[in-house]
PDB file of C-alpha atoms in Angstrom:
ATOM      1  CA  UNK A   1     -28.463  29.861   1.854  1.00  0.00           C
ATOM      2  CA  UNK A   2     -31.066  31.113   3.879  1.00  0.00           C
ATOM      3  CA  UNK A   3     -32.400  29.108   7.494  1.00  0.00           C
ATOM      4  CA  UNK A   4     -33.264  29.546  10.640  1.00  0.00           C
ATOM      5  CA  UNK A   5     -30.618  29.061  13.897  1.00  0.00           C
ATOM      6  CA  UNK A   6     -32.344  26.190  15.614  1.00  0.00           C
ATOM      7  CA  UNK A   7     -30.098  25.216  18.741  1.00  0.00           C
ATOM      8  CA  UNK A   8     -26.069  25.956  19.786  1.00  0.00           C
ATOM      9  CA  UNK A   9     -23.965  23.854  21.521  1.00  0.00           C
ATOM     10  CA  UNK A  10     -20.234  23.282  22.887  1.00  0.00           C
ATOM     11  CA  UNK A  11     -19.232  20.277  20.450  1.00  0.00           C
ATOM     12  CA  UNK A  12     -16.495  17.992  22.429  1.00  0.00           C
ATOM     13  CA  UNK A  13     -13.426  20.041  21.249  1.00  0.00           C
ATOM     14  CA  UNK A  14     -15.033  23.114  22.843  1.00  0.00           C
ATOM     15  CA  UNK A  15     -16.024  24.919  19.567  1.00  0.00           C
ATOM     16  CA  UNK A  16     -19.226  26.181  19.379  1.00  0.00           C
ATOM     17  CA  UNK A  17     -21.972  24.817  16.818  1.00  0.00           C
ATOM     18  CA  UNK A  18     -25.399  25.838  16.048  1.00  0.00           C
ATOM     19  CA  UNK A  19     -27.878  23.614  14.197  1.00  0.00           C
ATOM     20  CA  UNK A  20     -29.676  25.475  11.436  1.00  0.00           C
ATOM     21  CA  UNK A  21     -33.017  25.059   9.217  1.00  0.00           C
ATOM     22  CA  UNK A  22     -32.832  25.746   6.119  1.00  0.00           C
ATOM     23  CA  UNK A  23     -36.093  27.374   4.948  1.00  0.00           C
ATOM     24  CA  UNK A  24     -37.586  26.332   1.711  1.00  0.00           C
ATOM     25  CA  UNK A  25     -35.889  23.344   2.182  1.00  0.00           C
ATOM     26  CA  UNK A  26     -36.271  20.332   4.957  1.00  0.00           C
ATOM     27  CA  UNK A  27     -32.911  20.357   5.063  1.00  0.00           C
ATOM     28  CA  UNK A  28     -31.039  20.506   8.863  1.00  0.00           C
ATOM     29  CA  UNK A  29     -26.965  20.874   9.349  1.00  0.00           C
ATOM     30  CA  UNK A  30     -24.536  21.768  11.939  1.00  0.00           C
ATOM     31  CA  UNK A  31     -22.215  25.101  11.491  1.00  0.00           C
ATOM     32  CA  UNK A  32     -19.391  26.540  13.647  1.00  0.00           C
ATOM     33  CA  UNK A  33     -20.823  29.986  14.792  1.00  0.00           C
ATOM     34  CA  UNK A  34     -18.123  31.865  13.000  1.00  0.00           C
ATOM     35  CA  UNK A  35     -19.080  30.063   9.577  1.00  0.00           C
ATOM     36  CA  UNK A  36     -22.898  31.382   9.805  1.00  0.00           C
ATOM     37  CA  UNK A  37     -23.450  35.798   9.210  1.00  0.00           C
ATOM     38  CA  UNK A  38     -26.602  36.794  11.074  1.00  0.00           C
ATOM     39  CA  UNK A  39     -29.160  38.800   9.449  1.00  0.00           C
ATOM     40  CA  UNK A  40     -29.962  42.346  10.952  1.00  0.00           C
ATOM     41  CA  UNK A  41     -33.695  42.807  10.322  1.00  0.00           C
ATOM     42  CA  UNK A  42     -34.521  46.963   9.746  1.00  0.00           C
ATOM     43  CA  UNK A  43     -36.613  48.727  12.377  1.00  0.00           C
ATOM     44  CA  UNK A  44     -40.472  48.455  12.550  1.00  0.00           C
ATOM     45  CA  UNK A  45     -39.753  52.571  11.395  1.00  0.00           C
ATOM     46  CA  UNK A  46     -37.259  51.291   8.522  1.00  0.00           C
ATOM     47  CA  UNK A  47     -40.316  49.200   7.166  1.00  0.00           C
ATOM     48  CA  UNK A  48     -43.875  50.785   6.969  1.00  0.00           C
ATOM     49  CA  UNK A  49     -46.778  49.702   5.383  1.00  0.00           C
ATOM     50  CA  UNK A  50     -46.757  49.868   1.896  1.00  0.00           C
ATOM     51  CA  UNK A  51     -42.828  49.491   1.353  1.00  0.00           C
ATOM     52  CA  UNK A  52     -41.337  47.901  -1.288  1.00  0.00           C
ATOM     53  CA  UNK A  53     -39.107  45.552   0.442  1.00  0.00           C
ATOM     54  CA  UNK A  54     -37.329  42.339  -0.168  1.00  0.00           C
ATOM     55  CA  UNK A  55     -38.465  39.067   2.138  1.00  0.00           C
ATOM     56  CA  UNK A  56     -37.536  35.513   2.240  1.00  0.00           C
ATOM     57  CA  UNK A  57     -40.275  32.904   0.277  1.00  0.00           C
ATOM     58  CA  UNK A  58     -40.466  30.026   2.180  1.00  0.00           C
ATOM     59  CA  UNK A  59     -40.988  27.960  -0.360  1.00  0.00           C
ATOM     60  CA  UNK A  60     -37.804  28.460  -1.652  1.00  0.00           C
ATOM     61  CA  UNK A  61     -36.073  30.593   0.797  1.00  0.00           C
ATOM     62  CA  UNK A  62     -34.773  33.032  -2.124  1.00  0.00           C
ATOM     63  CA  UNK A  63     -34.973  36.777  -1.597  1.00  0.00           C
ATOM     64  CA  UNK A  64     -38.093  38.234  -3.682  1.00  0.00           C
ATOM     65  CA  UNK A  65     -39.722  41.943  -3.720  1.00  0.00           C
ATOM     66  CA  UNK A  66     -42.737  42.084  -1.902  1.00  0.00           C
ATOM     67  CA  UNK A  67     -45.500  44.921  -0.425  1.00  0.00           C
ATOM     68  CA  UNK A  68     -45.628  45.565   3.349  1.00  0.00           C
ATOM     69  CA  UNK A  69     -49.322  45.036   3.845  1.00  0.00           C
ATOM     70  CA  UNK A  70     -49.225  45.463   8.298  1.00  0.00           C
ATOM     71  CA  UNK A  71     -47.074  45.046  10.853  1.00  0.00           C
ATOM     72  CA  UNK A  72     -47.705  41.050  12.707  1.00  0.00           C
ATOM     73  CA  UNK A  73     -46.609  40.008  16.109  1.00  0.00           C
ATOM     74  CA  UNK A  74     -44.282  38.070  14.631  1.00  0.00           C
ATOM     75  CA  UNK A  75     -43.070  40.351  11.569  1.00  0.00           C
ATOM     76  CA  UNK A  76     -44.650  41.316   8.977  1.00  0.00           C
ATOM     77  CA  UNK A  77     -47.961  40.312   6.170  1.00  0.00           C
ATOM     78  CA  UNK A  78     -46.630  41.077   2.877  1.00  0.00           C
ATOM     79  CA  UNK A  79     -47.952  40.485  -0.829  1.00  0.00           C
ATOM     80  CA  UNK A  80     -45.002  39.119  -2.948  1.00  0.00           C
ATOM     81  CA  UNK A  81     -44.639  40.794  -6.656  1.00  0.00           C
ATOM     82  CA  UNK A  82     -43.915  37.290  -7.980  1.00  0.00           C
ATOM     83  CA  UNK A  83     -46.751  34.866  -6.538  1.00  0.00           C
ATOM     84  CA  UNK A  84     -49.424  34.837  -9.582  1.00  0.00           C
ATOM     85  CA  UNK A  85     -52.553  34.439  -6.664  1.00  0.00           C
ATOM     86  CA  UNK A  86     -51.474  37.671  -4.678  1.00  0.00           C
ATOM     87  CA  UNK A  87     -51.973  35.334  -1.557  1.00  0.00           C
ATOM     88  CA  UNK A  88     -50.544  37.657   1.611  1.00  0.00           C
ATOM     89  CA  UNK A  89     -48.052  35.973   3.293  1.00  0.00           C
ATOM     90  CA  UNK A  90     -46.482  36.695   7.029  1.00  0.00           C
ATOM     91  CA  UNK A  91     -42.554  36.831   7.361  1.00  0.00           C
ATOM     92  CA  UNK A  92     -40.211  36.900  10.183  1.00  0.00           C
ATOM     93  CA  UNK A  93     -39.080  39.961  11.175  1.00  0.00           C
ATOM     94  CA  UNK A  94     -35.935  38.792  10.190  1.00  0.00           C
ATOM     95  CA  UNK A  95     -36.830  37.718   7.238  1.00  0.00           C
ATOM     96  CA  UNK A  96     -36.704  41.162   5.534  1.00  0.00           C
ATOM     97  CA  UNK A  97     -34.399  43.624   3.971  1.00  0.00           C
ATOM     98  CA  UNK A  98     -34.767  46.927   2.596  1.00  0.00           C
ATOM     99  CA  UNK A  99     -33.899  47.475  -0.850  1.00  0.00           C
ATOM    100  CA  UNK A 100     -31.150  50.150  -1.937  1.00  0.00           C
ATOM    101  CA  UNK A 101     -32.953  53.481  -2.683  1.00  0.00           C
ATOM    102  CA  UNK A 102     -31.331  53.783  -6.146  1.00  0.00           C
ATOM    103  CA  UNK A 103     -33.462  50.438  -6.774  1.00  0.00           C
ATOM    104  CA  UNK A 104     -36.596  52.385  -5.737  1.00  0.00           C
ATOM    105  CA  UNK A 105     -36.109  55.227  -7.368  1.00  0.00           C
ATOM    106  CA  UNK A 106     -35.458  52.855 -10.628  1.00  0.00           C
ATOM    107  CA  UNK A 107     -38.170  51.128 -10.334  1.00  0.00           C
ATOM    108  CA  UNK A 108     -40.919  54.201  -9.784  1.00  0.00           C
ATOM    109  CA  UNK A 109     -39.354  55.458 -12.979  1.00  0.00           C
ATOM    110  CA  UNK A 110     -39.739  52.260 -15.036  1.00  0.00           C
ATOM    111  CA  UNK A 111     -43.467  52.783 -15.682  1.00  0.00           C
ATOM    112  CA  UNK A 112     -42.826  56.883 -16.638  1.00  0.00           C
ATOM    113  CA  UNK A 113     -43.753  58.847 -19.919  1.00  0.00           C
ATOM    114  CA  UNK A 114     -41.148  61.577 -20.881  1.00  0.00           C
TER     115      UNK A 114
END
């Protein structure tokens, strides 16, 4: 699942926790910090406007493809292909991932006449 790292601490045994968020859900609960993977966000570079790129929906906190529309302060404004009103959204910057190539490629092919 999909949250947000909210605090770390030294539990009484001396192994260290961190309290997550998990988004889409209010839902909070304590991890050892080798159970939870940390997401690398892509580059500013990696992401331009008008990429097709995958971002977390908050009202879920599934992955789902969505436009770059700019660049935020605190991430990103992005259109998702899913949400029927086409309301922009801003993500995270770690709330982002770029989507394999071949999947681009496939999908700009889709739509193609022979």
């Amino acid at each position: 699942f999909n949250a947000e790292i909210t605090g770390v601490r030294i539990d009484e045994l001396g192994t260290e926790r961190c309290a997550v968020r998990f988004i889409g859900f209010d839902q909070r609960r304590e991890y050892k910090v080798q159970d939870v993977a940390l997401l690398k966000p892509p580059r500013p570079q990696e992401a331009p406007v008008g990429s097709v790129v995958q971002a977390i929906w908050a009202q879920d906190g599934l992955w789902y493809q969505c436009t770059i529309l700019e660049h935020t302060v605190k991430g990103y404004k992005v259109i998702f292909e899913e949400d029927p009103g086409q309301t922009p959204e801003e993500v995270n910057i770690d709330q982002i991932r770029l989507i394999a190539r071949e999947a681009q490629a496939k999908k700009a092919t889709v739509g193609e006449k022979e």
